[in-house]
Amino acid sequence: MTNPASGSSGTNSSGDNAPLRAILVGVGAMGRGWLRNLQAADDVELVGVADLDVTAAKTALDEAGLSGVPVAGTLEELVDETAADFVVDVTIPEAHHAVTMQALRRGLPVLGEKPLAATLSEALDLVAAAQVYDRLFMVSQSRRYNPQLFAFRRMIRQLGGLGILVAEFFKAPHFGGFRDAMDHPLVLDMAIHTFDSVRFLTGAEPVAVYCDEYNPAWSWYAGDAATTAIFEMNDGSRFVYTGSWCSEGLETSWNSAWRASGEHGTTLWDGDGPPTLEIVEGRATAPVSDTGEVDPLDGIAGSLRDFVQALRSGRPPMGEARDNLMSLAMVHAAIASAGSRQRVLVADVLAQAHAEALARVDDAAVGDVLRSWTTLTPPS
Ligand SMILES: NC(=O)c1ccc[n+]([C@@H]2O[C@H](COP(=O)([O-])OP(=O)(O)OC[C@H]3O[C@@H](n4cnc5c(N)ncnc54)[C@H](O)[C@@H]3O)[C@@H](O)[C@H]2O)c1
């Protein structure tokens, strides 16, 4: 029996070295960053832009000096006209399922912004669809593409066994827009980055979580903007996250401020500069080799390069949707725990999402794939 964390890579290849043709869907705040990112990439050509707000999309293109690029209100209107090779989905989370499903059904690989989908059951649906339509679906977890994060991972590996990993996140952004109305703005929209980084840093998978979410009295968010969560990982370590999105003064990095404590010592990373390491005297471990690691570039430039290389080579990228599912499962397990005020097993949250996806699926082939998944969590 298969599960969503295994199976074929579902990649596509252009077969030559011509630039890959991209359609960008969603040109809001982050979409404008993606516009510049696609524009700057040598091996990508922007061939269409779709946004519900066509006027805003045209303005964004004019400002970027790309007035000749076709614009439409929906992805569907551009697919035939543009002969695109892939789609970049930078719409709001609630639109990720519809946009990605449409692209996959039209045979187009998708590089989507985080979160994978607005709900875990929608995420399972999309992972199954990527398998059915045999197209790469990658989530851009842009904060993985950071040379300092890679350096921090190397230091964690020198600690021997890992005991506890702590991440602190304190910022006070005034976004306006969809985040201000979300029930779980911090955990769903931001902590997904930190939770995903934990899986990258440790190689461990989440087993259970106890989480408390709340909204400080002075918060400008409708939903809970502050959270503390304790995760049990399948290597026996604990990950503790504490953060607030309405915390003014002495703010941390957007990447969080980190401490890892292990068998032989401790490593710290402030999220921006180089990490530091202290190994206890007499227990120095051999330095971990850099061999095999490429410069991850920075942010969305790194995720775009990873995606394009994956399309050309068939090698799975970081953030491949089946893998990213476990990062999103951490988010939804934390939300479930905060709601029930109980310790929650990640496997239970995935099983419930699986049942919801099966109850709702309207594509027989996607349903068959979903039914074939009898194991939804990696081995502990
Ligand atoms: N990786 C990061 O660091 C990072 C940072 C910011 C935002 N994001 C993510 O990027 C995504 C977009 O965030 P944002 O801040 O740009 O939001 P936004 O509200 O500023 O922009 C979203 C855009 O998508 C368009 N849109 C919505 N539904 C659509 C649909 N069905 N078809 C076409 N267009 C549609 C809207 O008209 C809007 O222009 C979110 O998933 C967010 O979590 C990631």
PDB file of N, CA, C and O and ligand atoms in Angstrom, residues 25-32 34 50-54 56-57 72-75 89-96 98-99 102 112-115 140-143 175 177-179 188-190 192-193 254 300, ligand 1:
ATOM      1  N   VAL A  25      -0.494  33.356 -11.216  1.00  0.00           N
ATOM      2  CA  VAL A  25      -1.886  33.594 -10.794  1.00  0.00           C
ATOM      3  C   VAL A  25      -1.862  34.263  -9.429  1.00  0.00           C
ATOM      4  O   VAL A  25      -1.336  33.690  -8.465  1.00  0.00           O
ATOM      5  N   GLY A  26      -2.423  35.472  -9.349  1.00  0.00           N
ATOM      6  CA  GLY A  26      -2.430  36.238  -8.092  1.00  0.00           C
ATOM      7  C   GLY A  26      -1.288  37.235  -8.070  1.00  0.00           C
ATOM      8  O   GLY A  26      -0.120  36.845  -7.966  1.00  0.00           O
ATOM      9  N   VAL A  27      -1.623  38.508  -8.235  1.00  0.00           N
ATOM     10  CA  VAL A  27      -0.580  39.553  -8.238  1.00  0.00           C
ATOM     11  C   VAL A  27      -0.907  40.576  -7.150  1.00  0.00           C
ATOM     12  O   VAL A  27      -1.014  41.767  -7.409  1.00  0.00           O
ATOM     13  N   GLY A  28      -1.070  40.070  -5.920  1.00  0.00           N
ATOM     14  CA  GLY A  28      -1.242  40.965  -4.781  1.00  0.00           C
ATOM     15  C   GLY A  28       0.127  41.330  -4.239  1.00  0.00           C
ATOM     16  O   GLY A  28       1.109  41.432  -4.987  1.00  0.00           O
ATOM     17  N   ALA A  29       0.228  41.485  -2.921  1.00  0.00           N
ATOM     18  CA  ALA A  29       1.483  41.913  -2.304  1.00  0.00           C
ATOM     19  C   ALA A  29       2.620  40.940  -2.631  1.00  0.00           C
ATOM     20  O   ALA A  29       3.686  41.334  -3.111  1.00  0.00           O
ATOM     21  N   MET A  30       2.392  39.658  -2.390  1.00  0.00           N
ATOM     22  CA  MET A  30       3.446  38.659  -2.626  1.00  0.00           C
ATOM     23  C   MET A  30       3.600  38.380  -4.124  1.00  0.00           C
ATOM     24  O   MET A  30       4.700  38.102  -4.609  1.00  0.00           O
ATOM     25  N   GLY A  31       2.491  38.434  -4.842  1.00  0.00           N
ATOM     26  CA  GLY A  31       2.538  38.188  -6.290  1.00  0.00           C
ATOM     27  C   GLY A  31       3.437  39.184  -7.012  1.00  0.00           C
ATOM     28  O   GLY A  31       4.089  38.842  -7.999  1.00  0.00           O
ATOM     29  N   ARG A  32       3.484  40.410  -6.515  1.00  0.00           N
ATOM     30  CA  ARG A  32       4.383  41.400  -7.124  1.00  0.00           C
ATOM     31  C   ARG A  32       5.840  40.981  -6.930  1.00  0.00           C
ATOM     32  O   ARG A  32       6.683  41.186  -7.806  1.00  0.00           O
ATOM     33  N   TRP A  34       6.792  37.889  -6.748  1.00  0.00           N
ATOM     34  CA  TRP A  34       6.970  36.782  -7.694  1.00  0.00           C
ATOM     35  C   TRP A  34       7.141  37.295  -9.130  1.00  0.00           C
ATOM     36  O   TRP A  34       7.863  36.708  -9.934  1.00  0.00           O
ATOM     37  N   ALA A  50      -2.814  36.035 -14.318  1.00  0.00           N
ATOM     38  CA  ALA A  50      -4.249  35.999 -14.019  1.00  0.00           C
ATOM     39  C   ALA A  50      -4.488  36.531 -12.617  1.00  0.00           C
ATOM     40  O   ALA A  50      -3.753  36.179 -11.683  1.00  0.00           O
ATOM     41  N   ASP A  51      -5.476  37.376 -12.486  1.00  0.00           N
ATOM     42  CA  ASP A  51      -5.904  37.842 -11.166  1.00  0.00           C
ATOM     43  C   ASP A  51      -7.366  38.249 -11.284  1.00  0.00           C
ATOM     44  O   ASP A  51      -7.774  38.805 -12.314  1.00  0.00           O
ATOM     45  N   LEU A  52      -8.140  37.961 -10.220  1.00  0.00           N
ATOM     46  CA  LEU A  52      -9.551  38.369 -10.209  1.00  0.00           C
ATOM     47  C   LEU A  52      -9.651  39.865 -10.463  1.00  0.00           C
ATOM     48  O   LEU A  52     -10.599  40.330 -11.081  1.00  0.00           O
ATOM     49  N   ASP A  53      -8.665  40.601  -9.986  1.00  0.00           N
ATOM     50  CA  ASP A  53      -8.610  42.043 -10.189  1.00  0.00           C
ATOM     51  C   ASP A  53      -7.704  42.337 -11.393  1.00  0.00           C
ATOM     52  O   ASP A  53      -6.492  42.545 -11.256  1.00  0.00           O
ATOM     53  N   VAL A  54      -8.323  42.338 -12.575  1.00  0.00           N
ATOM     54  CA  VAL A  54      -7.548  42.484 -13.815  1.00  0.00           C
ATOM     55  C   VAL A  54      -6.865  43.851 -13.886  1.00  0.00           C
ATOM     56  O   VAL A  54      -5.719  43.962 -14.347  1.00  0.00           O
ATOM     57  N   ALA A  56      -5.731  45.685 -11.393  1.00  0.00           N
ATOM     58  CA  ALA A  56      -4.538  45.684 -10.529  1.00  0.00           C
ATOM     59  C   ALA A  56      -3.418  44.875 -11.178  1.00  0.00           C
ATOM     60  O   ALA A  56      -2.236  45.249 -11.090  1.00  0.00           O
ATOM     61  N   ALA A  57      -3.777  43.788 -11.859  1.00  0.00           N
ATOM     62  CA  ALA A  57      -2.756  42.962 -12.521  1.00  0.00           C
ATOM     63  C   ALA A  57      -2.078  43.762 -13.635  1.00  0.00           C
ATOM     64  O   ALA A  57      -0.849  43.728 -13.794  1.00  0.00           O
ATOM     65  N   ALA A  72      -5.557  38.089 -17.675  1.00  0.00           N
ATOM     66  CA  ALA A  72      -6.946  37.629 -17.647  1.00  0.00           C
ATOM     67  C   ALA A  72      -7.418  37.542 -16.198  1.00  0.00           C
ATOM     68  O   ALA A  72      -6.611  37.629 -15.273  1.00  0.00           O
ATOM     69  N   GLY A  73      -8.735  37.362 -16.032  1.00  0.00           N
ATOM     70  CA  GLY A  73      -9.293  37.268 -14.688  1.00  0.00           C
ATOM     71  C   GLY A  73      -9.149  35.877 -14.094  1.00  0.00           C
ATOM     72  O   GLY A  73      -9.216  35.712 -12.873  1.00  0.00           O
ATOM     73  N   THR A  74      -8.958  34.861 -14.964  1.00  0.00           N
ATOM     74  CA  THR A  74      -8.822  33.483 -14.478  1.00  0.00           C
ATOM     75  C   THR A  74      -7.688  32.766 -15.208  1.00  0.00           C
ATOM     76  O   THR A  74      -7.351  33.118 -16.354  1.00  0.00           O
ATOM     77  N   LEU A  75      -7.173  31.738 -14.565  1.00  0.00           N
ATOM     78  CA  LEU A  75      -6.134  30.903 -15.171  1.00  0.00           C
ATOM     79  C   LEU A  75      -6.653  30.254 -16.451  1.00  0.00           C
ATOM     80  O   LEU A  75      -5.961  30.200 -17.474  1.00  0.00           O
ATOM     81  N   ASP A  89       1.221  29.811  -8.288  1.00  0.00           N
ATOM     82  CA  ASP A  89      -0.022  30.202  -7.622  1.00  0.00           C
ATOM     83  C   ASP A  89       0.292  31.051  -6.391  1.00  0.00           C
ATOM     84  O   ASP A  89       0.781  30.537  -5.379  1.00  0.00           O
ATOM     85  N   VAL A  90       0.009  32.346  -6.496  1.00  0.00           N
ATOM     86  CA  VAL A  90       0.264  33.263  -5.372  1.00  0.00           C
ATOM     87  C   VAL A  90      -1.053  33.923  -4.965  1.00  0.00           C
ATOM     88  O   VAL A  90      -1.108  35.106  -4.615  1.00  0.00           O
ATOM     89  N   THR A  91      -2.127  33.149  -5.040  1.00  0.00           N
ATOM     90  CA  THR A  91      -3.434  33.641  -4.597  1.00  0.00           C
ATOM     91  C   THR A  91      -3.553  33.478  -3.082  1.00  0.00           C
ATOM     92  O   THR A  91      -2.662  32.920  -2.424  1.00  0.00           O
ATOM     93  N   ILE A  92      -4.660  33.947  -2.526  1.00  0.00           N
ATOM     94  CA  ILE A  92      -4.910  33.775  -1.088  1.00  0.00           C
ATOM     95  C   ILE A  92      -5.098  32.279  -0.794  1.00  0.00           C
ATOM     96  O   ILE A  92      -5.480  31.501  -1.681  1.00  0.00           O
ATOM     97  N   PRO A  93      -4.838  31.844   0.454  1.00  0.00           N
ATOM     98  CA  PRO A  93      -4.911  30.405   0.768  1.00  0.00           C
ATOM     99  C   PRO A  93      -6.229  29.748   0.355  1.00  0.00           C
ATOM    100  O   PRO A  93      -6.231  28.619  -0.150  1.00  0.00           O
ATOM    101  N   GLU A  94      -7.354  30.443   0.499  1.00  0.00           N
ATOM    102  CA  GLU A  94      -8.662  29.850   0.167  1.00  0.00           C
ATOM    103  C   GLU A  94      -8.787  29.530  -1.319  1.00  0.00           C
ATOM    104  O   GLU A  94      -9.640  28.730  -1.716  1.00  0.00           O
ATOM    105  N   ALA A  95      -7.970  30.156  -2.158  1.00  0.00           N
ATOM    106  CA  ALA A  95      -8.050  29.906  -3.603  1.00  0.00           C
ATOM    107  C   ALA A  95      -7.037  28.857  -4.067  1.00  0.00           C
ATOM    108  O   ALA A  95      -7.068  28.432  -5.221  1.00  0.00           O
ATOM    109  N   HIS A  96      -6.134  28.423  -3.187  1.00  0.00           N
ATOM    110  CA  HIS A  96      -5.066  27.517  -3.620  1.00  0.00           C
ATOM    111  C   HIS A  96      -5.618  26.208  -4.195  1.00  0.00           C
ATOM    112  O   HIS A  96      -5.114  25.693  -5.192  1.00  0.00           O
ATOM    113  N   ALA A  98      -8.605  25.535  -5.660  1.00  0.00           N
ATOM    114  CA  ALA A  98      -9.235  25.683  -6.985  1.00  0.00           C
ATOM    115  C   ALA A  98      -8.189  25.950  -8.067  1.00  0.00           C
ATOM    116  O   ALA A  98      -8.228  25.332  -9.141  1.00  0.00           O
ATOM    117  N   VAL A  99      -7.252  26.851  -7.803  1.00  0.00           N
ATOM    118  CA  VAL A  99      -6.268  27.226  -8.829  1.00  0.00           C
ATOM    119  C   VAL A  99      -5.339  26.049  -9.136  1.00  0.00           C
ATOM    120  O   VAL A  99      -5.083  25.723 -10.301  1.00  0.00           O
ATOM    121  N   GLN A 102      -7.164  23.185 -10.973  1.00  0.00           N
ATOM    122  CA  GLN A 102      -7.402  23.535 -12.371  1.00  0.00           C
ATOM    123  C   GLN A 102      -6.121  23.372 -13.202  1.00  0.00           C
ATOM    124  O   GLN A 102      -6.141  22.823 -14.298  1.00  0.00           O
ATOM    125  N   GLY A 112       3.318  26.529  -5.850  1.00  0.00           N
ATOM    126  CA  GLY A 112       2.318  27.300  -5.119  1.00  0.00           C
ATOM    127  C   GLY A 112       2.899  27.940  -3.873  1.00  0.00           C
ATOM    128  O   GLY A 112       3.809  27.393  -3.246  1.00  0.00           O
ATOM    129  N   GLU A 113       2.367  29.087  -3.520  1.00  0.00           N
ATOM    130  CA  GLU A 113       2.760  29.700  -2.251  1.00  0.00           C
ATOM    131  C   GLU A 113       2.236  28.844  -1.093  1.00  0.00           C
ATOM    132  O   GLU A 113       1.273  28.101  -1.225  1.00  0.00           O
ATOM    133  N   LYS A 114       2.909  28.962   0.062  1.00  0.00           N
ATOM    134  CA  LYS A 114       2.401  28.339   1.261  1.00  0.00           C
ATOM    135  C   LYS A 114       1.156  29.100   1.716  1.00  0.00           C
ATOM    136  O   LYS A 114       1.039  30.289   1.356  1.00  0.00           O
ATOM    137  N   PRO A 115       0.235  28.524   2.481  1.00  0.00           N
ATOM    138  CA  PRO A 115       0.188  27.106   2.810  1.00  0.00           C
ATOM    139  C   PRO A 115      -0.303  26.285   1.614  1.00  0.00           C
ATOM    140  O   PRO A 115      -0.973  26.816   0.740  1.00  0.00           O
ATOM    141  N   SER A 140       6.159  26.524  -2.195  1.00  0.00           N
ATOM    142  CA  SER A 140       7.328  27.380  -1.996  1.00  0.00           C
ATOM    143  C   SER A 140       7.460  27.719  -0.511  1.00  0.00           C
ATOM    144  O   SER A 140       6.845  28.664  -0.036  1.00  0.00           O
ATOM    145  N   GLN A 141       8.246  26.928   0.199  1.00  0.00           N
ATOM    146  CA  GLN A 141       8.578  27.258   1.600  1.00  0.00           C
ATOM    147  C   GLN A 141       9.867  28.072   1.529  1.00  0.00           C
ATOM    148  O   GLN A 141      10.964  27.576   1.775  1.00  0.00           O
ATOM    149  N   SER A 142       9.702  29.345   1.207  1.00  0.00           N
ATOM    150  CA  SER A 142      10.854  30.155   0.801  1.00  0.00           C
ATOM    151  C   SER A 142      11.891  30.314   1.908  1.00  0.00           C
ATOM    152  O   SER A 142      13.068  30.547   1.618  1.00  0.00           O
ATOM    153  N   ARG A 143      11.475  30.196   3.167  1.00  0.00           N
ATOM    154  CA  ARG A 143      12.443  30.398   4.248  1.00  0.00           C
ATOM    155  C   ARG A 143      13.427  29.230   4.399  1.00  0.00           C
ATOM    156  O   ARG A 143      14.392  29.323   5.142  1.00  0.00           O
ATOM    157  N   PHE A 175      -0.765  44.174   8.440  1.00  0.00           N
ATOM    158  CA  PHE A 175      -0.923  43.808   7.031  1.00  0.00           C
ATOM    159  C   PHE A 175      -2.168  44.427   6.410  1.00  0.00           C
ATOM    160  O   PHE A 175      -2.169  44.856   5.278  1.00  0.00           O
ATOM    161  N   GLY A 177      -6.006  43.253   5.013  1.00  0.00           N
ATOM    162  CA  GLY A 177      -6.278  42.132   4.107  1.00  0.00           C
ATOM    163  C   GLY A 177      -6.659  40.853   4.819  1.00  0.00           C
ATOM    164  O   GLY A 177      -7.110  40.858   5.966  1.00  0.00           O
ATOM    165  N   PHE A 178      -6.427  39.704   4.126  1.00  0.00           N
ATOM    166  CA  PHE A 178      -6.990  38.426   4.570  1.00  0.00           C
ATOM    167  C   PHE A 178      -6.487  37.992   5.939  1.00  0.00           C
ATOM    168  O   PHE A 178      -7.211  37.346   6.696  1.00  0.00           O
ATOM    169  N   ARG A 179      -5.247  38.338   6.305  1.00  0.00           N
ATOM    170  CA  ARG A 179      -4.703  37.848   7.581  1.00  0.00           C
ATOM    171  C   ARG A 179      -5.463  38.423   8.772  1.00  0.00           C
ATOM    172  O   ARG A 179      -5.649  37.748   9.784  1.00  0.00           O
ATOM    173  N   LEU A 188      -1.437  29.561  11.020  1.00  0.00           N
ATOM    174  CA  LEU A 188      -1.699  29.096   9.658  1.00  0.00           C
ATOM    175  C   LEU A 188      -0.867  29.855   8.623  1.00  0.00           C
ATOM    176  O   LEU A 188      -0.362  29.260   7.675  1.00  0.00           O
ATOM    177  N   ASP A 189      -0.697  31.148   8.810  1.00  0.00           N
ATOM    178  CA  ASP A 189      -0.035  31.913   7.758  1.00  0.00           C
ATOM    179  C   ASP A 189       1.463  32.075   7.986  1.00  0.00           C
ATOM    180  O   ASP A 189       2.211  32.226   7.021  1.00  0.00           O
ATOM    181  N   MET A 190       1.923  32.038   9.242  1.00  0.00           N
ATOM    182  CA  MET A 190       3.346  32.307   9.499  1.00  0.00           C
ATOM    183  C   MET A 190       4.084  31.125  10.103  1.00  0.00           C
ATOM    184  O   MET A 190       5.173  30.764   9.664  1.00  0.00           O
ATOM    185  N   ILE A 192       3.728  28.131   9.834  1.00  0.00           N
ATOM    186  CA  ILE A 192       3.995  27.074   8.858  1.00  0.00           C
ATOM    187  C   ILE A 192       5.451  27.112   8.405  1.00  0.00           C
ATOM    188  O   ILE A 192       6.085  26.075   8.226  1.00  0.00           O
ATOM    189  N   HIS A 193       6.018  28.321   8.270  1.00  0.00           N
ATOM    190  CA  HIS A 193       7.429  28.428   7.880  1.00  0.00           C
ATOM    191  C   HIS A 193       8.333  27.801   8.952  1.00  0.00           C
ATOM    192  O   HIS A 193       9.255  27.048   8.652  1.00  0.00           O
ATOM    193  N   TRP A 254      12.269  37.475  11.106  1.00  0.00           N
ATOM    194  CA  TRP A 254      11.146  36.772  10.461  1.00  0.00           C
ATOM    195  C   TRP A 254      11.398  35.264  10.448  1.00  0.00           C
ATOM    196  O   TRP A 254      10.471  34.464  10.302  1.00  0.00           O
ATOM    197  N   ILE A 300      12.437  33.231  -2.400  1.00  0.00           N
ATOM    198  CA  ILE A 300      11.698  32.704  -3.554  1.00  0.00           C
ATOM    199  C   ILE A 300      12.588  32.504  -4.781  1.00  0.00           C
ATOM    200  O   ILE A 300      12.239  31.724  -5.662  1.00  0.00           O
TER     201      ILE A 300
HETATM  202  N1  LIG B   1       6.593  32.991   1.471  1.00  0.00           N
HETATM  203  C1  LIG B   1       6.341  34.122   2.100  1.00  0.00           C
HETATM  204  O1  LIG B   1       7.176  34.642   2.818  1.00  0.00           O
HETATM  205  C2  LIG B   1       5.006  34.774   1.896  1.00  0.00           C
HETATM  206  C3  LIG B   1       4.832  36.119   2.229  1.00  0.00           C
HETATM  207  C4  LIG B   1       3.588  36.705   1.988  1.00  0.00           C
HETATM  208  C5  LIG B   1       2.553  35.961   1.462  1.00  0.00           C
HETATM  209  N2  LIG B   1       2.751  34.641   1.183  1.00  0.00           N
HETATM  210  C6  LIG B   1       1.636  33.829   0.654  1.00  0.00           C
HETATM  211  O2  LIG B   1       1.317  34.297  -0.654  1.00  0.00           O
HETATM  212  C7  LIG B   1      -0.082  34.152  -0.887  1.00  0.00           C
HETATM  213  C8  LIG B   1      -0.660  35.503  -1.302  1.00  0.00           C
HETATM  214  O3  LIG B   1      -0.488  36.429  -0.250  1.00  0.00           O
HETATM  215  P1  LIG B   1      -0.598  38.012  -0.517  1.00  0.00           P
HETATM  216  O4  LIG B   1      -0.131  38.671   0.716  1.00  0.00           O
HETATM  217  O5  LIG B   1       0.032  38.358  -1.813  1.00  0.00           O
HETATM  218  O6  LIG B   1      -2.198  38.177  -0.660  1.00  0.00           O
HETATM  219  P2  LIG B   1      -2.968  39.365  -1.377  1.00  0.00           P
HETATM  220  O7  LIG B   1      -4.353  39.351  -0.822  1.00  0.00           O
HETATM  221  O8  LIG B   1      -2.173  40.635  -1.301  1.00  0.00           O
HETATM  222  O9  LIG B   1      -3.010  38.939  -2.926  1.00  0.00           O
HETATM  223  C9  LIG B   1      -3.723  37.827  -3.394  1.00  0.00           C
HETATM  224  C10 LIG B   1      -4.109  38.086  -4.844  1.00  0.00           C
HETATM  225  O10 LIG B   1      -4.718  36.894  -5.361  1.00  0.00           O
HETATM  226  C11 LIG B   1      -5.852  37.291  -6.151  1.00  0.00           C
HETATM  227  N3  LIG B   1      -6.776  36.149  -6.200  1.00  0.00           N
HETATM  228  C12 LIG B   1      -7.507  35.616  -5.191  1.00  0.00           C
HETATM  229  N4  LIG B   1      -8.184  34.536  -5.614  1.00  0.00           N
HETATM  230  C13 LIG B   1      -7.886  34.392  -6.927  1.00  0.00           C
HETATM  231  C14 LIG B   1      -8.269  33.459  -7.922  1.00  0.00           C
HETATM  232  N5  LIG B   1      -9.110  32.449  -7.652  1.00  0.00           N
HETATM  233  N6  LIG B   1      -7.754  33.596  -9.159  1.00  0.00           N
HETATM  234  C15 LIG B   1      -6.916  34.626  -9.455  1.00  0.00           C
HETATM  235  N7  LIG B   1      -6.525  35.555  -8.548  1.00  0.00           N
HETATM  236  C16 LIG B   1      -6.992  35.411  -7.297  1.00  0.00           C
HETATM  237  C17 LIG B   1      -6.400  38.533  -5.459  1.00  0.00           C
HETATM  238  O11 LIG B   1      -7.200  39.302  -6.327  1.00  0.00           O
HETATM  239  C18 LIG B   1      -5.115  39.231  -5.025  1.00  0.00           C
HETATM  240  O12 LIG B   1      -4.643  40.109  -6.025  1.00  0.00           O
HETATM  241  C19 LIG B   1      -0.684  33.571   0.398  1.00  0.00           C
HETATM  242  O13 LIG B   1      -0.809  32.180   0.292  1.00  0.00           O
HETATM  243  C20 LIG B   1       0.360  33.941   1.446  1.00  0.00           C
HETATM  244  O14 LIG B   1       0.354  33.048   2.552  1.00  0.00           O
HETATM  245  C21 LIG B   1       3.954  34.058   1.369  1.00  0.00           C
END
